[in-house]
XYZ file of C-alpha atoms in Angstrom:
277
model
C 82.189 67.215 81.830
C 83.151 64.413 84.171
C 82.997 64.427 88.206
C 86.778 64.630 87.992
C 87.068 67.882 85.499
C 84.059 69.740 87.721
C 86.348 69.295 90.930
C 89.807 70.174 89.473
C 87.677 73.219 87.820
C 86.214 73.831 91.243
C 89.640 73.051 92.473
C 91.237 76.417 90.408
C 89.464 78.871 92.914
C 90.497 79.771 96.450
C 88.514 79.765 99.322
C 87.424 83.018 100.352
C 89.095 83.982 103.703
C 85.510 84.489 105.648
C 84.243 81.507 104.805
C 85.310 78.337 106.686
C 86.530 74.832 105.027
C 83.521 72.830 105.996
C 81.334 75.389 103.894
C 83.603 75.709 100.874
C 83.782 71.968 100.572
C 79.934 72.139 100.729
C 79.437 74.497 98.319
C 81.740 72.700 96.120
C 79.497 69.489 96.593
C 76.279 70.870 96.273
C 77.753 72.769 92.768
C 78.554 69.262 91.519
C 75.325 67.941 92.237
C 73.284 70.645 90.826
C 75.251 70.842 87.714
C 75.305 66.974 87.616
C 71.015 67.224 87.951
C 70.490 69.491 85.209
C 73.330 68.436 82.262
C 70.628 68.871 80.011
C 69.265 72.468 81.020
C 70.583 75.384 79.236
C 69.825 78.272 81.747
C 69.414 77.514 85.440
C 70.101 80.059 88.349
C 70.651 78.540 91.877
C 71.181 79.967 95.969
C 72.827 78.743 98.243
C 73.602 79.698 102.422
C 76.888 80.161 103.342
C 77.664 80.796 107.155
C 73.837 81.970 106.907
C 74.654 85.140 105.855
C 75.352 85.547 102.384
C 73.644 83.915 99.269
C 75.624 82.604 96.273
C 74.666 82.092 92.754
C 75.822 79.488 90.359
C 74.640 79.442 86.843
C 74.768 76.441 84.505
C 74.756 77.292 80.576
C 75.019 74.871 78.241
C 76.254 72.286 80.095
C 79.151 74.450 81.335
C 79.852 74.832 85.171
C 80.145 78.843 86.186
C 81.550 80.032 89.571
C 79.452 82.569 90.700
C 80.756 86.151 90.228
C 80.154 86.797 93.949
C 82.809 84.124 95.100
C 85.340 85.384 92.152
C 84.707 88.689 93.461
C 86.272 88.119 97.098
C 89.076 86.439 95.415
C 89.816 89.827 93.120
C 89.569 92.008 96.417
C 92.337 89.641 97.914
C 94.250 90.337 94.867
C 93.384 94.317 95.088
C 94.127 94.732 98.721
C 97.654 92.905 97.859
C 98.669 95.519 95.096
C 97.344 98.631 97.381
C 99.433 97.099 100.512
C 102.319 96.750 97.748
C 102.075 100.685 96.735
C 101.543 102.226 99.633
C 104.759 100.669 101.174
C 106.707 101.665 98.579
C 105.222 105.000 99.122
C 105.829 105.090 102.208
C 109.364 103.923 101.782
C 109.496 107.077 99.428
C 108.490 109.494 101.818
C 110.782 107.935 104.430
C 113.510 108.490 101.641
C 111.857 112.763 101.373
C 111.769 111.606 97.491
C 108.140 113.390 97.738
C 107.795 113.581 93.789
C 107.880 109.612 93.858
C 105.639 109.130 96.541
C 103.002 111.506 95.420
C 103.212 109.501 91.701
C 102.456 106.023 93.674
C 99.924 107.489 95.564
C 98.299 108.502 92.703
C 98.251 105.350 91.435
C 97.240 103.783 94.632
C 94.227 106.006 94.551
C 92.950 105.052 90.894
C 92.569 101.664 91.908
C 90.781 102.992 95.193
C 89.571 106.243 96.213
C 88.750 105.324 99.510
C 91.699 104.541 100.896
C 92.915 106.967 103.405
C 96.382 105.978 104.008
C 96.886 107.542 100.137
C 95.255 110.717 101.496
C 96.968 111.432 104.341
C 100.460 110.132 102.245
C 99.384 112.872 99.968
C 99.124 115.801 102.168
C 101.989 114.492 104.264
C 104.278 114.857 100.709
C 102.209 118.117 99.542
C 102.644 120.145 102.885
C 106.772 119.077 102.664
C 106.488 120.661 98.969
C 104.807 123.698 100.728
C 102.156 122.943 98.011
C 99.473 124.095 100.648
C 96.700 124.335 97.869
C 96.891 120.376 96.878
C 97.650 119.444 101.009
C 94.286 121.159 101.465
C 92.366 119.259 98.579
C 93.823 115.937 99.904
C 92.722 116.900 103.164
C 89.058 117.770 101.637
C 88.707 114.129 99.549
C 90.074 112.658 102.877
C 86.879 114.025 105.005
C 84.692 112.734 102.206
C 85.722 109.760 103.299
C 85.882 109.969 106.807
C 84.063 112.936 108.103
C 84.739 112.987 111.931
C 88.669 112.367 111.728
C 89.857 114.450 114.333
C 93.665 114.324 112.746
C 92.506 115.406 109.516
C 90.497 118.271 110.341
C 93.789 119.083 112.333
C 96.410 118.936 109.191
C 93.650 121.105 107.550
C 93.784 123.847 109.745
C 97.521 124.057 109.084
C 97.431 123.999 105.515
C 94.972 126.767 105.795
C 96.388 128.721 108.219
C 99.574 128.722 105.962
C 97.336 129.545 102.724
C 95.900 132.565 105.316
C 92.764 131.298 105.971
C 92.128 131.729 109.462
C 88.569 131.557 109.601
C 88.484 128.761 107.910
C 91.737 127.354 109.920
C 89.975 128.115 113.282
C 86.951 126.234 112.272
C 89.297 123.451 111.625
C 90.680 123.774 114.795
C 88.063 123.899 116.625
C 86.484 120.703 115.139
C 89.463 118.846 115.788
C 89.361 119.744 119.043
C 85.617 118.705 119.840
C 86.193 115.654 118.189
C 89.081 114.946 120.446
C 89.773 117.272 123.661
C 93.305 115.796 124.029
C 95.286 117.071 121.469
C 97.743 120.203 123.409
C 99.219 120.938 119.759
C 95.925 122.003 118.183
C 94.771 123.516 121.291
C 98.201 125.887 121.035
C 97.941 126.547 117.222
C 94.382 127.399 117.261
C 95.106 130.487 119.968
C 98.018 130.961 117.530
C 95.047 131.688 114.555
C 92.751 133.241 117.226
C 95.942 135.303 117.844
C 96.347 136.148 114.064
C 92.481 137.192 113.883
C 92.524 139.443 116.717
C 90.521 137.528 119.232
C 93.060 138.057 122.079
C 90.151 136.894 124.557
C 89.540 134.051 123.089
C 93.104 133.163 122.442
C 94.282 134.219 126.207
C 91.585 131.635 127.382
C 93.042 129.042 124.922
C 96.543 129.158 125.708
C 96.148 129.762 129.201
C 94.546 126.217 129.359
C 97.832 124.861 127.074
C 100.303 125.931 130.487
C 97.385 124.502 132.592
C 97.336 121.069 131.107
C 101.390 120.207 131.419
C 104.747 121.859 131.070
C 104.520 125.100 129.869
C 106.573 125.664 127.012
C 108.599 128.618 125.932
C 106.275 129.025 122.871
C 103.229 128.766 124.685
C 104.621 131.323 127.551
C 105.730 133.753 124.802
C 102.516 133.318 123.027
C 100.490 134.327 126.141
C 102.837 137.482 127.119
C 102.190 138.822 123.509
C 98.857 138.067 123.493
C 98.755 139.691 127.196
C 100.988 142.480 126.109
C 97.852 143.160 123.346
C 95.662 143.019 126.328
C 97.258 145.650 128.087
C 98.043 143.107 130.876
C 101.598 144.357 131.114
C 102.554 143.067 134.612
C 100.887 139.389 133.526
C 102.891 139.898 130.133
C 106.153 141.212 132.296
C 105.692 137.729 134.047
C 105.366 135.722 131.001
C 108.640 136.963 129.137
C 110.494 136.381 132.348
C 109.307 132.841 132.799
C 110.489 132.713 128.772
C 113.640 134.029 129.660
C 114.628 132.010 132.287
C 113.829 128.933 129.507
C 115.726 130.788 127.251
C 117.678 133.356 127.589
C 118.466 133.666 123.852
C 115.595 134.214 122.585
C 115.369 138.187 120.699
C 112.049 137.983 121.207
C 111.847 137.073 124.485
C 114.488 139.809 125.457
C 112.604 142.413 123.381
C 109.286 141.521 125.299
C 110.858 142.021 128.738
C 112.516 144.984 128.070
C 109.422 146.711 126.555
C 107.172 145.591 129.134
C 109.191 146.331 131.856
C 109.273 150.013 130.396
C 105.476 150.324 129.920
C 104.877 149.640 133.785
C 107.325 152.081 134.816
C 105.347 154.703 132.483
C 102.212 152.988 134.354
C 103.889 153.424 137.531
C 104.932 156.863 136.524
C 101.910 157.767 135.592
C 99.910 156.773 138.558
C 102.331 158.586 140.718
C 102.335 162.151 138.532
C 98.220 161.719 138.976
């Protein structure tokens, strides 16, 4: 092989993007030289420094210049990072289009080629929750924290799938990692009273949601939350309060109307009561 054929084979090969010019031209030198110092060798393994981090091999075999798998390598993750970027667009695209079938199908080919990726988990829970496939949202959500075990979002979609498959221990859990993982997240705080709520822990949950109307605008779900959660309390004047503050949000609302009306009549019976004794 002449000087010209090694460089126009060298020439085939891109330069890896974190290594700079200077070194690739270099390396290309220096795998000239050593090939042209040993034409008549028929096994020879060789290192090199690049950026002096990283070693490189080159192996000559019967007179035939290799690149070394390590530089190909780079140049095949280029190529894989391309096709993933390519399917989860279109994926995404999918989803953006609620054609959840198609997205799930791309995801699932996105995640043969790599497992790791989380943007095809969370694209796959995202399409499995709008199926109200809860069961598969859940696994998705499980290979996701494989992955990443201290995503504070994650553990957050979990708790909903679970909640909705009527798992609130598990959900609560959830929830409450989420939560330690990042303290400023008012939604989570809100749903997991909502499952404390659902388990019976009306302490816990009172505590919980009382710190949801401390930290902004209370809402007229978190204010009806609290008065039934009150209202299970036997806090009927605090619960009275509540479904007023709903009402005047939304006047509307059956529930809220039912909740005023029956605590309203419970503290008159209190009232009553008091008096009579």
């Amino acid at each position: 092989m002449k000087r010209n054929e090694i460089k126009k084979h060298l020439n085939k090969f891109d330069r890896p993007v974190h290594v700079s010019t200077e070194s690739w031209l270099n390396f290309k030198l220096w795998a000239f030289e050593a090939w042209k110092s040993h034409t008549m060798c028929q096994h020879w393994m060789y290192r090199i420094e690049i950026e002096s981090s990283t070693q490189y091999e080159m192996l000559c075999q019967n007179d035939e210049l290799i690149i070394p798998s390590k530089w190909l390598k780079v140049k095949q993750n280029n190529q894989l990072d391309n096709e993933l970027n390519r399917l989860h667009q279109h994926a995404l695209d999918a989803y953006r289009n609620e054609d959840f079938e198609v997205c799930l199908d791309l995801v699932r080919k996105g995640k043969l080629l790599n497992g790791t990726d989380l943007r095809f988990n969370e694209l796959a829970m995202d399409c499995a929750a709008e199926l109200s496939d809860w069961e598969l949202a859940a696994t998705e959500a499980n290979c996701a924290l494989t992955v990443n075990p201290a995503n504070a979002r994650i553990f957050g979609k979990r708790g909903r799938y679970y909640r909705e498959l009527g798992d609130f221990e598990q959900s609560a859990h959830d929830f409450e990692v989420s939560l330690a993982l990042n303290p400023n997240q008012e939604a989570i705080r809100f749903e997991l009273a909502d499952v404390y709520f659902a388990e019976k822990r009306y302490n816990e949950a009172f505590e919980k949601v009382n710190e949801c109307l401390r930290c902004g605008v209370e809402t007229e779900a978190e204010l009806v939350l609290t008065a039934r959660i009150a209202e299970k309390l036997k806090n009927y004047k605090t619960a009275n309060e509540l479904y007023f503050r709903a009402y005047l949000k939304n006047s509307f609302n059956p529930q809220v109307v039912k909740g005023l009306t029956k605590t309203a009549k419970l503290l008159r019976q209190e009232r009553n009561y008091r008096r009579a004794s």
